[in-house]
Structure formats: C-alpha cells, structure tokens
Short mmCIF file of C-alpha atoms and ligand atoms in Angstrom, two decimals:
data_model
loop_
_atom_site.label_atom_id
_atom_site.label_comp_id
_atom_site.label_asym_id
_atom_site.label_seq_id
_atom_site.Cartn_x
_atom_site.Cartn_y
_atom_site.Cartn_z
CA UNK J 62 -7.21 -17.56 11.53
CA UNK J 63 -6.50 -15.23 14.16
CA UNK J 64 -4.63 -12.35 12.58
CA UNK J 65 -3.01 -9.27 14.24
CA UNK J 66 -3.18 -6.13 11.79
CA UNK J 67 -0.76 -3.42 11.94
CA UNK J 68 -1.66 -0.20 10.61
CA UNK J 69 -5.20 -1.69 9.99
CA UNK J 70 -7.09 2.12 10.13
CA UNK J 71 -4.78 3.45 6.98
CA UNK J 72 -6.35 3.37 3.73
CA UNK J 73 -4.98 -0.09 1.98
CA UNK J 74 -4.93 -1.71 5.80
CA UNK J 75 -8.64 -1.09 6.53
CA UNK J 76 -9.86 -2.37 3.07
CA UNK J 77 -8.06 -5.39 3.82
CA UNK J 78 -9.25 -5.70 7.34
CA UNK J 79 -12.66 -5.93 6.11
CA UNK J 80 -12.18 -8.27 3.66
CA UNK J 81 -10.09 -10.64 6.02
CA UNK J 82 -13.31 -10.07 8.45
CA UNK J 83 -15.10 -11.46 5.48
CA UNK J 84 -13.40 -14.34 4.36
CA UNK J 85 -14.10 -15.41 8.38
CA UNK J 86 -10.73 -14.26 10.31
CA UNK J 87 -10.66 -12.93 13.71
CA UNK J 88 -8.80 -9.88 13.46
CA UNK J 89 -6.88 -7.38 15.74
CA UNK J 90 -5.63 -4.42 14.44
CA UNK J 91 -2.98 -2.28 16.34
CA UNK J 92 -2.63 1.52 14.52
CA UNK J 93 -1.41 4.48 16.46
CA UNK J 94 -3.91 6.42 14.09
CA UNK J 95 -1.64 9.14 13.53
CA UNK J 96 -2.84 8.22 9.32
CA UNK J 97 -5.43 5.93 10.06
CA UNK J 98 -8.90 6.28 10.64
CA UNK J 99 -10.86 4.24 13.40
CA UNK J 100 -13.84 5.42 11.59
CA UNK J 101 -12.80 3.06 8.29
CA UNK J 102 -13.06 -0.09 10.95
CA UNK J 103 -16.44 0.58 12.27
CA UNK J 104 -16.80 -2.91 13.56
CA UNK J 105 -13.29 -4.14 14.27
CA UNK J 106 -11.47 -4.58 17.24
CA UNK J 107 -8.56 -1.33 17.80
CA UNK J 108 -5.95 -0.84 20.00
CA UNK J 109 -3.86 2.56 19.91
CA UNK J 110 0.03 1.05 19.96
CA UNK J 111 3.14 1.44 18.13
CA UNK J 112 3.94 -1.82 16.06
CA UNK J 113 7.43 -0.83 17.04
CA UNK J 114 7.54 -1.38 20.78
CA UNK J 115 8.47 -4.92 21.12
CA UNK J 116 7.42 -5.16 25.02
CA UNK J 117 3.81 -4.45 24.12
CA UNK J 118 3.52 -6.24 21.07
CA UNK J 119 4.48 -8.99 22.73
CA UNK J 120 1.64 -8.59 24.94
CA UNK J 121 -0.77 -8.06 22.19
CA UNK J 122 0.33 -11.24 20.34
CA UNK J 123 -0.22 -13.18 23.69
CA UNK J 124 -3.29 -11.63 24.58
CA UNK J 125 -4.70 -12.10 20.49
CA UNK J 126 -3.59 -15.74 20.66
CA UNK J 127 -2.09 -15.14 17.03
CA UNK J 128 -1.30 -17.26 14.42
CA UNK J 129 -0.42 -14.74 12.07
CA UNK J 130 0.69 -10.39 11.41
CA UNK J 131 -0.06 -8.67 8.77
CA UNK J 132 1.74 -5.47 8.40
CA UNK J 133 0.59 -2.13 6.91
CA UNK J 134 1.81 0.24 9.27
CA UNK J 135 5.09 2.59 8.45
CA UNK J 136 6.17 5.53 6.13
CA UNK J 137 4.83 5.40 2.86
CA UNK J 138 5.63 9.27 1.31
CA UNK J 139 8.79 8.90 -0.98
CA UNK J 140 8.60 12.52 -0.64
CA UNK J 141 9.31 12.56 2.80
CA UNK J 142 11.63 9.84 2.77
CA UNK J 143 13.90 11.88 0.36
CA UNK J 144 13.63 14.97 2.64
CA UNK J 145 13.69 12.68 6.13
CA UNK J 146 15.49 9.29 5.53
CA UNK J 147 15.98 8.71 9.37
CA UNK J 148 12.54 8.88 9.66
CA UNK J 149 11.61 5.93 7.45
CA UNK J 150 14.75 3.93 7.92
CA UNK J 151 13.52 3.98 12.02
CA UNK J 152 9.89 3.94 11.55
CA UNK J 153 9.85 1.08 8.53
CA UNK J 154 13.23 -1.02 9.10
CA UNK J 155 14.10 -0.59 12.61
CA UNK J 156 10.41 -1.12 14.01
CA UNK J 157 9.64 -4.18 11.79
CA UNK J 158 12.62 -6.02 13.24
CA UNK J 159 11.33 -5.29 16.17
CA UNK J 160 7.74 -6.32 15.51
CA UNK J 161 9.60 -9.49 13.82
CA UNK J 162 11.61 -10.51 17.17
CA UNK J 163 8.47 -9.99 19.06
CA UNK J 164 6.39 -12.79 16.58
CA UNK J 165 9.54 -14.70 17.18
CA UNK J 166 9.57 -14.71 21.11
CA UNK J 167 5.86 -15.33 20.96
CA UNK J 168 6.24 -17.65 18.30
CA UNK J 169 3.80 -16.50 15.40
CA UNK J 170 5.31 -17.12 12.29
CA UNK J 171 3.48 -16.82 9.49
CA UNK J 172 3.77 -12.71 8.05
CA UNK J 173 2.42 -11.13 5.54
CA UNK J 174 4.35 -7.62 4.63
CA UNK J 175 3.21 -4.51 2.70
CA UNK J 176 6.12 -4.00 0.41
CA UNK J 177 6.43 -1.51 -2.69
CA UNK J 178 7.26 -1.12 -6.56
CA UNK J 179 9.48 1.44 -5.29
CA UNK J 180 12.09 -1.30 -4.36
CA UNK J 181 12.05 -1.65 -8.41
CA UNK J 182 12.96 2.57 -9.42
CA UNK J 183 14.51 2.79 -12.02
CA UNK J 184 14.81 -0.99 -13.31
CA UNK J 185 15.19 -0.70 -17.10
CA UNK J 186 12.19 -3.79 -17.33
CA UNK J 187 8.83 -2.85 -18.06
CA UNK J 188 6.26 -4.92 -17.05
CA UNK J 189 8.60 -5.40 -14.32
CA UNK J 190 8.78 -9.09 -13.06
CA UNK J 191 9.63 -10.05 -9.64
CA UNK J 192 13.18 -10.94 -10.94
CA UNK J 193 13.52 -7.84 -11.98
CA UNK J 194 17.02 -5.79 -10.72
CA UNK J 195 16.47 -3.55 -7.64
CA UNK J 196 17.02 0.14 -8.14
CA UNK J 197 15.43 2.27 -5.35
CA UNK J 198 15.47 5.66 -6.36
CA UNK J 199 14.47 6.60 -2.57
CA UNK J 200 14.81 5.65 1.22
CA UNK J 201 11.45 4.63 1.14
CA UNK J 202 12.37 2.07 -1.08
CA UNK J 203 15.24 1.23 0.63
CA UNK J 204 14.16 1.01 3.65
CA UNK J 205 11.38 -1.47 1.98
CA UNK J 206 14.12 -3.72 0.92
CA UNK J 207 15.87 -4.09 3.84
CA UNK J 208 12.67 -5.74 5.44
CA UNK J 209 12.09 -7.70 2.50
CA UNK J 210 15.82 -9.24 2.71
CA UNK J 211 15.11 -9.30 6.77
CA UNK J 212 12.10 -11.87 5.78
CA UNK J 213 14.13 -14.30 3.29
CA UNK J 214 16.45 -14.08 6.92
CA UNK J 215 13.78 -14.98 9.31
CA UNK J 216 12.44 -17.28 7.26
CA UNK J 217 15.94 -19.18 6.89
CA UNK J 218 16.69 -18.85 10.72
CA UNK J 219 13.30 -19.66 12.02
CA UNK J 220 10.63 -21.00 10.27
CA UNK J 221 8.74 -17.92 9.21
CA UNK J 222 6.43 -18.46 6.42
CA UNK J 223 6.30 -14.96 4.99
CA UNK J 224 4.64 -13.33 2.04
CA UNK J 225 5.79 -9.65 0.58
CA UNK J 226 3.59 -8.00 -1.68
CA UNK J 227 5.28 -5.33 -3.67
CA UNK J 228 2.31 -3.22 -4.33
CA UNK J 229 2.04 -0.45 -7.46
CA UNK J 230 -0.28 2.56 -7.50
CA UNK J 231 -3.63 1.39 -4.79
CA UNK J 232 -6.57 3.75 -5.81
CA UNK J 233 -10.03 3.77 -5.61
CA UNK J 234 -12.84 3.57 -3.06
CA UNK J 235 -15.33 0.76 -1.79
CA UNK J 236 -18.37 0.32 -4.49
CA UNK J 237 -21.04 2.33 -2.30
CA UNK J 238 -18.49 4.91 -1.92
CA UNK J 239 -18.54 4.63 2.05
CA UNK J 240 -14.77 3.95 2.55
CA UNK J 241 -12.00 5.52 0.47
CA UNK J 242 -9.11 6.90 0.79
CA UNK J 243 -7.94 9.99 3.23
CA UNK J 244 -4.63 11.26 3.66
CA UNK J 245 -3.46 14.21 5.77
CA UNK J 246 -1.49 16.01 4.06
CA UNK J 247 -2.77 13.87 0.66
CA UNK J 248 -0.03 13.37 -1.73
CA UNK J 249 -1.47 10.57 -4.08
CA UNK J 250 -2.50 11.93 -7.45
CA UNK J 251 -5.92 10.67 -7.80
CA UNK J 252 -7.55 12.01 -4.79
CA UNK J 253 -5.43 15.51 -5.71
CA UNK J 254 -7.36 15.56 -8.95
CA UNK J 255 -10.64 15.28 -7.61
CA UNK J 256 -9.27 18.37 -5.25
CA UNK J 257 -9.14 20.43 -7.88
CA UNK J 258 -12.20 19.08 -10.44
CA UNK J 259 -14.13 19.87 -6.82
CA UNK J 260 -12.45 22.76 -6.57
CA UNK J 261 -10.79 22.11 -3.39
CA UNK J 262 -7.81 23.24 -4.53
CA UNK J 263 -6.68 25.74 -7.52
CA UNK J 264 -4.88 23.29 -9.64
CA UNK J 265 -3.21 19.69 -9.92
CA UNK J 266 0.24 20.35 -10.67
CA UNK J 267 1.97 17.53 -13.29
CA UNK J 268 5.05 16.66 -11.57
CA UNK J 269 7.18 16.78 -14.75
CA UNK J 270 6.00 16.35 -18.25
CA UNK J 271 9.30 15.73 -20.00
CA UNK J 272 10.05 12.17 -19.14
CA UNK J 273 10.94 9.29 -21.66
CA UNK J 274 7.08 8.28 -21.80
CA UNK J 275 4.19 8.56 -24.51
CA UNK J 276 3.34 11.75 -23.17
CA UNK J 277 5.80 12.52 -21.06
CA UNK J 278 4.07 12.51 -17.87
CA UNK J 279 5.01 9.32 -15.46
CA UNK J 280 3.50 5.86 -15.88
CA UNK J 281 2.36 4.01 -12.80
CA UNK J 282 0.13 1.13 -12.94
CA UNK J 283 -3.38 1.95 -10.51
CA UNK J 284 -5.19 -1.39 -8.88
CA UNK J 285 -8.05 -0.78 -7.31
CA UNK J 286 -7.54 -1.43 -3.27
CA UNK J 287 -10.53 -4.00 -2.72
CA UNK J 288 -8.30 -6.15 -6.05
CA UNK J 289 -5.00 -5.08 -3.49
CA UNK J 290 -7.42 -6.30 -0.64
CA UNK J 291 -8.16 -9.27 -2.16
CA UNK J 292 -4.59 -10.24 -2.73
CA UNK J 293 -3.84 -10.11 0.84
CA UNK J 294 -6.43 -12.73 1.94
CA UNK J 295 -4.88 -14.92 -0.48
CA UNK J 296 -1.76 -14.65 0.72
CA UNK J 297 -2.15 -14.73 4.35
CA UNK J 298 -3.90 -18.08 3.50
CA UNK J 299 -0.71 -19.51 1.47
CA UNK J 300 1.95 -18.93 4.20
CA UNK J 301 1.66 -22.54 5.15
CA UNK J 302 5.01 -23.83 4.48
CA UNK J 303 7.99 -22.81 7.09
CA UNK J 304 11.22 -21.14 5.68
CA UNK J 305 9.45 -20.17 2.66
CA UNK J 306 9.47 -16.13 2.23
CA UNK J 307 7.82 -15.17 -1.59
CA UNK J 308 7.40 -11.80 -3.18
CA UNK J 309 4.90 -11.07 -5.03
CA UNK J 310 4.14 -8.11 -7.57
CA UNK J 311 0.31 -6.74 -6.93
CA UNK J 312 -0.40 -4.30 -10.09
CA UNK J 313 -2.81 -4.55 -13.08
CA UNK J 314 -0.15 -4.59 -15.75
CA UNK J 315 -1.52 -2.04 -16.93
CA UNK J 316 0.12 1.77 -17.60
CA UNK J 317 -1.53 5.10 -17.09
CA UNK J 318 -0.10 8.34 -17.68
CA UNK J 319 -0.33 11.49 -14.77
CA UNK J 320 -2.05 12.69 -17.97
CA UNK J 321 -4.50 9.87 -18.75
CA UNK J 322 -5.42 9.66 -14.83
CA UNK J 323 -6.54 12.99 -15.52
CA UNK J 324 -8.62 13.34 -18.26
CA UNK J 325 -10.33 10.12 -16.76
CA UNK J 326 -11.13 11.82 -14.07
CA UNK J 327 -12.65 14.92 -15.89
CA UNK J 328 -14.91 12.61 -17.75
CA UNK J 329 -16.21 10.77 -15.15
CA UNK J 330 -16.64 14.17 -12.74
CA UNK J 331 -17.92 15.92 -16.10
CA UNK J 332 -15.95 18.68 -14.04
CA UNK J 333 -13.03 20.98 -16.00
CA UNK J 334 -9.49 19.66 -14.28
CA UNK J 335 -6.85 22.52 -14.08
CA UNK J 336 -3.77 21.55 -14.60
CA UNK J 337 -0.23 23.67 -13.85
CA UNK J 338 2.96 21.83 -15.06
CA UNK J 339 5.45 21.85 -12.48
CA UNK J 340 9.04 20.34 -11.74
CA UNK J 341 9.92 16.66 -11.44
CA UNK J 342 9.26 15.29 -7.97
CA UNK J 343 12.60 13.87 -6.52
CA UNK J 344 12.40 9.96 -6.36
CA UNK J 345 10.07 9.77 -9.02
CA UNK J 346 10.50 6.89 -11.84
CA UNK J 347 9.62 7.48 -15.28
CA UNK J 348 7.35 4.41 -15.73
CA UNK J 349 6.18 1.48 -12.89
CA UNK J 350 4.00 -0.87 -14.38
CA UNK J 351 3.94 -4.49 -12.93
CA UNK J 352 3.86 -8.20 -14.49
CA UNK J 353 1.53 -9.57 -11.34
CA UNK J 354 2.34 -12.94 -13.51
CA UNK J 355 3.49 -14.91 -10.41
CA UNK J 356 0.62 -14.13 -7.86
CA UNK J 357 -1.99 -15.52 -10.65
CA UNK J 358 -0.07 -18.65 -11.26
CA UNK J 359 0.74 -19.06 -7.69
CA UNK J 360 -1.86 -17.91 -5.85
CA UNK J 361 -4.70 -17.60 -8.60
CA UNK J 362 -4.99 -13.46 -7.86
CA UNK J 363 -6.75 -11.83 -11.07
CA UNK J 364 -7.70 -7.94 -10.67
CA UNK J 365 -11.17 -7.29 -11.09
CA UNK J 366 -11.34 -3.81 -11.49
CA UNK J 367 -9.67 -1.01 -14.09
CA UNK J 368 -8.98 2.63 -13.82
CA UNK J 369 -12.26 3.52 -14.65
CA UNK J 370 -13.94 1.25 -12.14
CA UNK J 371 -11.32 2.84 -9.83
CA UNK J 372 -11.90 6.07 -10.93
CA UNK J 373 -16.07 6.05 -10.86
CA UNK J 374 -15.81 4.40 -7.47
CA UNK J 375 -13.63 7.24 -5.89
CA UNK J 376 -15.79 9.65 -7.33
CA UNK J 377 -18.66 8.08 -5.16
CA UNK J 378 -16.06 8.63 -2.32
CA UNK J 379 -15.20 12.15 -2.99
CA UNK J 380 -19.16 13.29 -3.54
CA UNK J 381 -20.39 11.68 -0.72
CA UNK J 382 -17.28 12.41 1.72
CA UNK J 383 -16.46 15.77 1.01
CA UNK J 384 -13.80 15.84 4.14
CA UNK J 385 -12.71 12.09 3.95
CA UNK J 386 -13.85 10.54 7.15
CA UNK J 387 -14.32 13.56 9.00
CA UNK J 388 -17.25 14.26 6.97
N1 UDP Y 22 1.77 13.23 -9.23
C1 UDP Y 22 1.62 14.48 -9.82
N2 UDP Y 22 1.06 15.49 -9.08
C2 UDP Y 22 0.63 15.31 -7.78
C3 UDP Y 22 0.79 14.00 -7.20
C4 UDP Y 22 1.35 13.01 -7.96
O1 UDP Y 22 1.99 14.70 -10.98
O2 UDP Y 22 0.14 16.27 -7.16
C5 UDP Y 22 2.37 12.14 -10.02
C6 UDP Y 22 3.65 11.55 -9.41
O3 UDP Y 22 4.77 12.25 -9.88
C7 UDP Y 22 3.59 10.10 -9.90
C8 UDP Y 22 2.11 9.80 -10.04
O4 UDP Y 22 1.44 11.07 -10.04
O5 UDP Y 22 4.16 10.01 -11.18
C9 UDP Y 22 1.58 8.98 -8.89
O6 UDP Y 22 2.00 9.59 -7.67
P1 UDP Y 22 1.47 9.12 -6.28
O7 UDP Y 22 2.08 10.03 -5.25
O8 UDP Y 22 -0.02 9.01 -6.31
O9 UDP Y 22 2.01 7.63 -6.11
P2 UDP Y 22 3.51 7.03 -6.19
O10 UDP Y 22 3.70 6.66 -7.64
O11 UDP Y 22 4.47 8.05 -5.69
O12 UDP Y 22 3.42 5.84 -5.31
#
C-alpha cells in the first residue's frame, strides 16, 4: 500500500515506519521535525511540512498517489496541554480536520490515527475496555477525543475506513539498541530514570506517592513500541470496509508502578537510582492499565515483549546513544 506518514521521525512514528517498510509498503512520511528525528528514518523518504496545511497536503497526497494516512504527528505532553490548551486544541484537533478534508478532496480514505489512554482519565474501570466511560483529565485528552468523534463523522459522511488506536505507556528501544526514544525536553519516565542511574541528571523525582495504588505511586501500563509498531501494520491492513471507524486499546494489560519502573531499571543498569518525591503532576491519573481484548480478537495483535524486555532494550539505547540521536 502506498501510505503517507505524518509525524513519521517522532519516536512511536519512526518505529512504525520501519516496520510498515517491512511488511512491503511504500511509505512517505511528512514531519516538520521540530520532535522528530530524520536520523531514526535513515532510509525513508522525508519531506519537511506541516500535516496541518491543507493546500500542501493536498499536493503531497497527489504527488504520493495514496491510498492511505497514518497519523502520528501533534502534541503529546499532558503537561503542556494543561499549561497551553490552545496549543494542542490547534495543533491536534484543528490540523487533523484539516489533514482529514484534504484525504477527502483527494479522496484517500482509509486512516489510521494515534489516539491515547488519556481520553480514558479518570474512568473508575481498570483494565479499562474500549467501552469504558470517557473522563479526560487534560486537553490533551480532549483534544484526542474530539478527533476520535471527528472519525466515527467522516466515516458516516464519506466512506472513511478509519482505525484509532488508543495507545498506553510506549517504551523501549529497537533490540540492537540503534533506535530509541529522544525527546527534547524528555518528559517520559523511563528515559528520565536512566538520566539519573547515568547520572545525567541529580535525581528522578516521583510525581506523587500518595495515590489510591499498591504503593502509591501511579500505575500505567508500558508496551514496548516495536509491539505498538506492530499494531499499526495490522491495522492499516484492516481498514478495508467504508464507514467503519474502530478504536482500539494498544497496552499490555499489564500495571507497573512509577516505583516498580524504577527499581527495574536499577537492576538491569546495576546503577543506584536516586529518587526525590515530589508533588502530583496536574492531569495525572492514578492508575491506566488497558484490556487490549478487542485488537487480539479482532485483529489477532498479541504483545511480545514485557517491561523487562522494554527495559533491557532501552538500556542498549541509552549506553550506546548517550545524546539520543545526536550522538
Ligand atoms: N513520572 C514521574 N516522574 C517523571 C516523569 C513521569 O513520576 O519525571 C510519572 C508520571 O506521573 C506518570 C508515569 O511516570 O505516572 C508515566 O509518565 P509519562 O510522562 O512517562 O507518561 P504518561 O503516563 O504521562 O503518558
């Protein structure tokens, strides 16, 4: 299939760019590499554009011939969404519809959208299921959902044939430790802990260690990006059928503790971990583990890899890429 990438250079995007290359697609991805990396798509064809400017993805759809998008690029810090809603209500709802009226003009239908377990917050469910209630603690979230609902619209008005995968916690790094993930500024626990086992930085600071958990440190549920990679091949592959938008859940179903992540961490370093306990971060839920029930019964999807394959394979990252790609 010819496939046009969005935000194909970021971390999640350029694991699944290779594995789409793989599996035999033709792929295009489009990245304004203010987060991504052209260095994580050594042999993949880039073009520097905002996924946002309708005039010129239009173009690039035309000049691609595609038959299908799949879209990674947008504001993913819940952080910053909290701080700067504008920001991800523009850069994540406002420039998909654009992107999705573009496919339309051109007439590619077939989508497959990077979606969150942050449209879940603080749902009282846990393993969370698809059908699970929505209750976004932040505008990332939000701003998530809105595209989500946008799909189940396109998809009605039409024909799209569109897939959402609400992804939990991606971690880890490719096996030889030659891609992983780099984030500037990082925000995402486990790289921040092998900052400060390498002693990059002074300290990992627990963002609250009073919630309603086993040890009172958050839950989130960590799937190892080339399992996350995998999932998207899959689904690109079932959006076959037009006016059909799914959602899928992409986790392990399995809970770790800020805690846990930790102490993994130390033991596969062998390096001491310090540790400062700080305040809650705003946005934060207590616990995010998924039931990723539906996308093995629909679309066969079963995770390979657990948080100590994730954890040992970001260590080969971190040791061999001291400064991320810039090494
Ligand atoms: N976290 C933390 N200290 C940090 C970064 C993250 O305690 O420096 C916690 C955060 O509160 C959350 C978990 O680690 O409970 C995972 O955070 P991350 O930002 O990696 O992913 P998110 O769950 O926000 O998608």
């Amino acid at each position: 299939m010819r496939i046009l990438v969005t935000g194909g250079a970021g971390y999640v995007g350029s694991f699944a760019v290779r594995a789409l290359s793989s599996a035999g697609h033709d792929v295009l991805v489009v990245d304004d590499l203010r987060q991504g990396h052209a260095a994580s798509i050594p042999e993949i064809r880039l073009v520097e554009a905002e996924f946002g400017d309708r005039p010129r993805m239009e173009a690039l759809l035309r000049e691609h011939q595609a038959e299908a998008v799949m879209h990674f690029a947008g504001s993913t810090s819940v952080a910053e969404s909290v701080r700067d809603p504008g920001l991800h209500y523009r850069n994540n709802t406002a420039g998909t519809i654009a992107m999705l009226e573009a496919m339309r003009d051109v007439g590619v239908r077939k989508l497959v959208f990077s979606s969150t377990a942050a449209v879940y917050g603080e749902s009282a469910e846990s393993p969370l299921s698809e059908t699970a209630r929505y209750a976004p603690t932040c505008a990332y979230g939000r701003s998530k959902l809105a595209i989500e609902w946008a799909l189940a619209d396109f998809a009605a008005a039409h024909g799209f044939s569109s897939c959402a995968l609400r992804y939990f916690n991606a971690a880890g790094a490719s096996e030889d430790g030659a891609f992983g993930e780099d984030h500037d500024p990082e925000t995402h626990l486990i790289p921040i802990v092998f900052g400060a086992a390498l002693g990059k930085r002074a300290h990992i600071e627990i963002y609250g260690d009073d919630y309603d958990t086993p040890d009172g440190t958050c839950v989130r549920d960590y799937v190892h990006v080339e399992d996350l990679a995998a999932a998207h091949v899959l689904a690109i592959e079932a959006c076959d059928t037009p006016g059909q938008h799914r959602a899928f859940n992409v986790g392990s179903g399995t809970g770790s503790s800020v805690r846990e992540v930790i102490e993994t961490v130390g033991r596969i370093a062998a390096r001491a971990v310090p540790t400062q306990s700080g305040a809650r971060r705003p946005g934060d839920p207590a616990t995010l583990v998924a039931s990723a029930e539906r996308l093995h019964t629909e679309l066969g999807w079963v995770p390979k890899r657990d948080l100590e394959a994730i954890i040992a394979s970001a260590w080969r990252w971190h040791q061999a890429n001291p400064d991320g790609y810039g090494s």
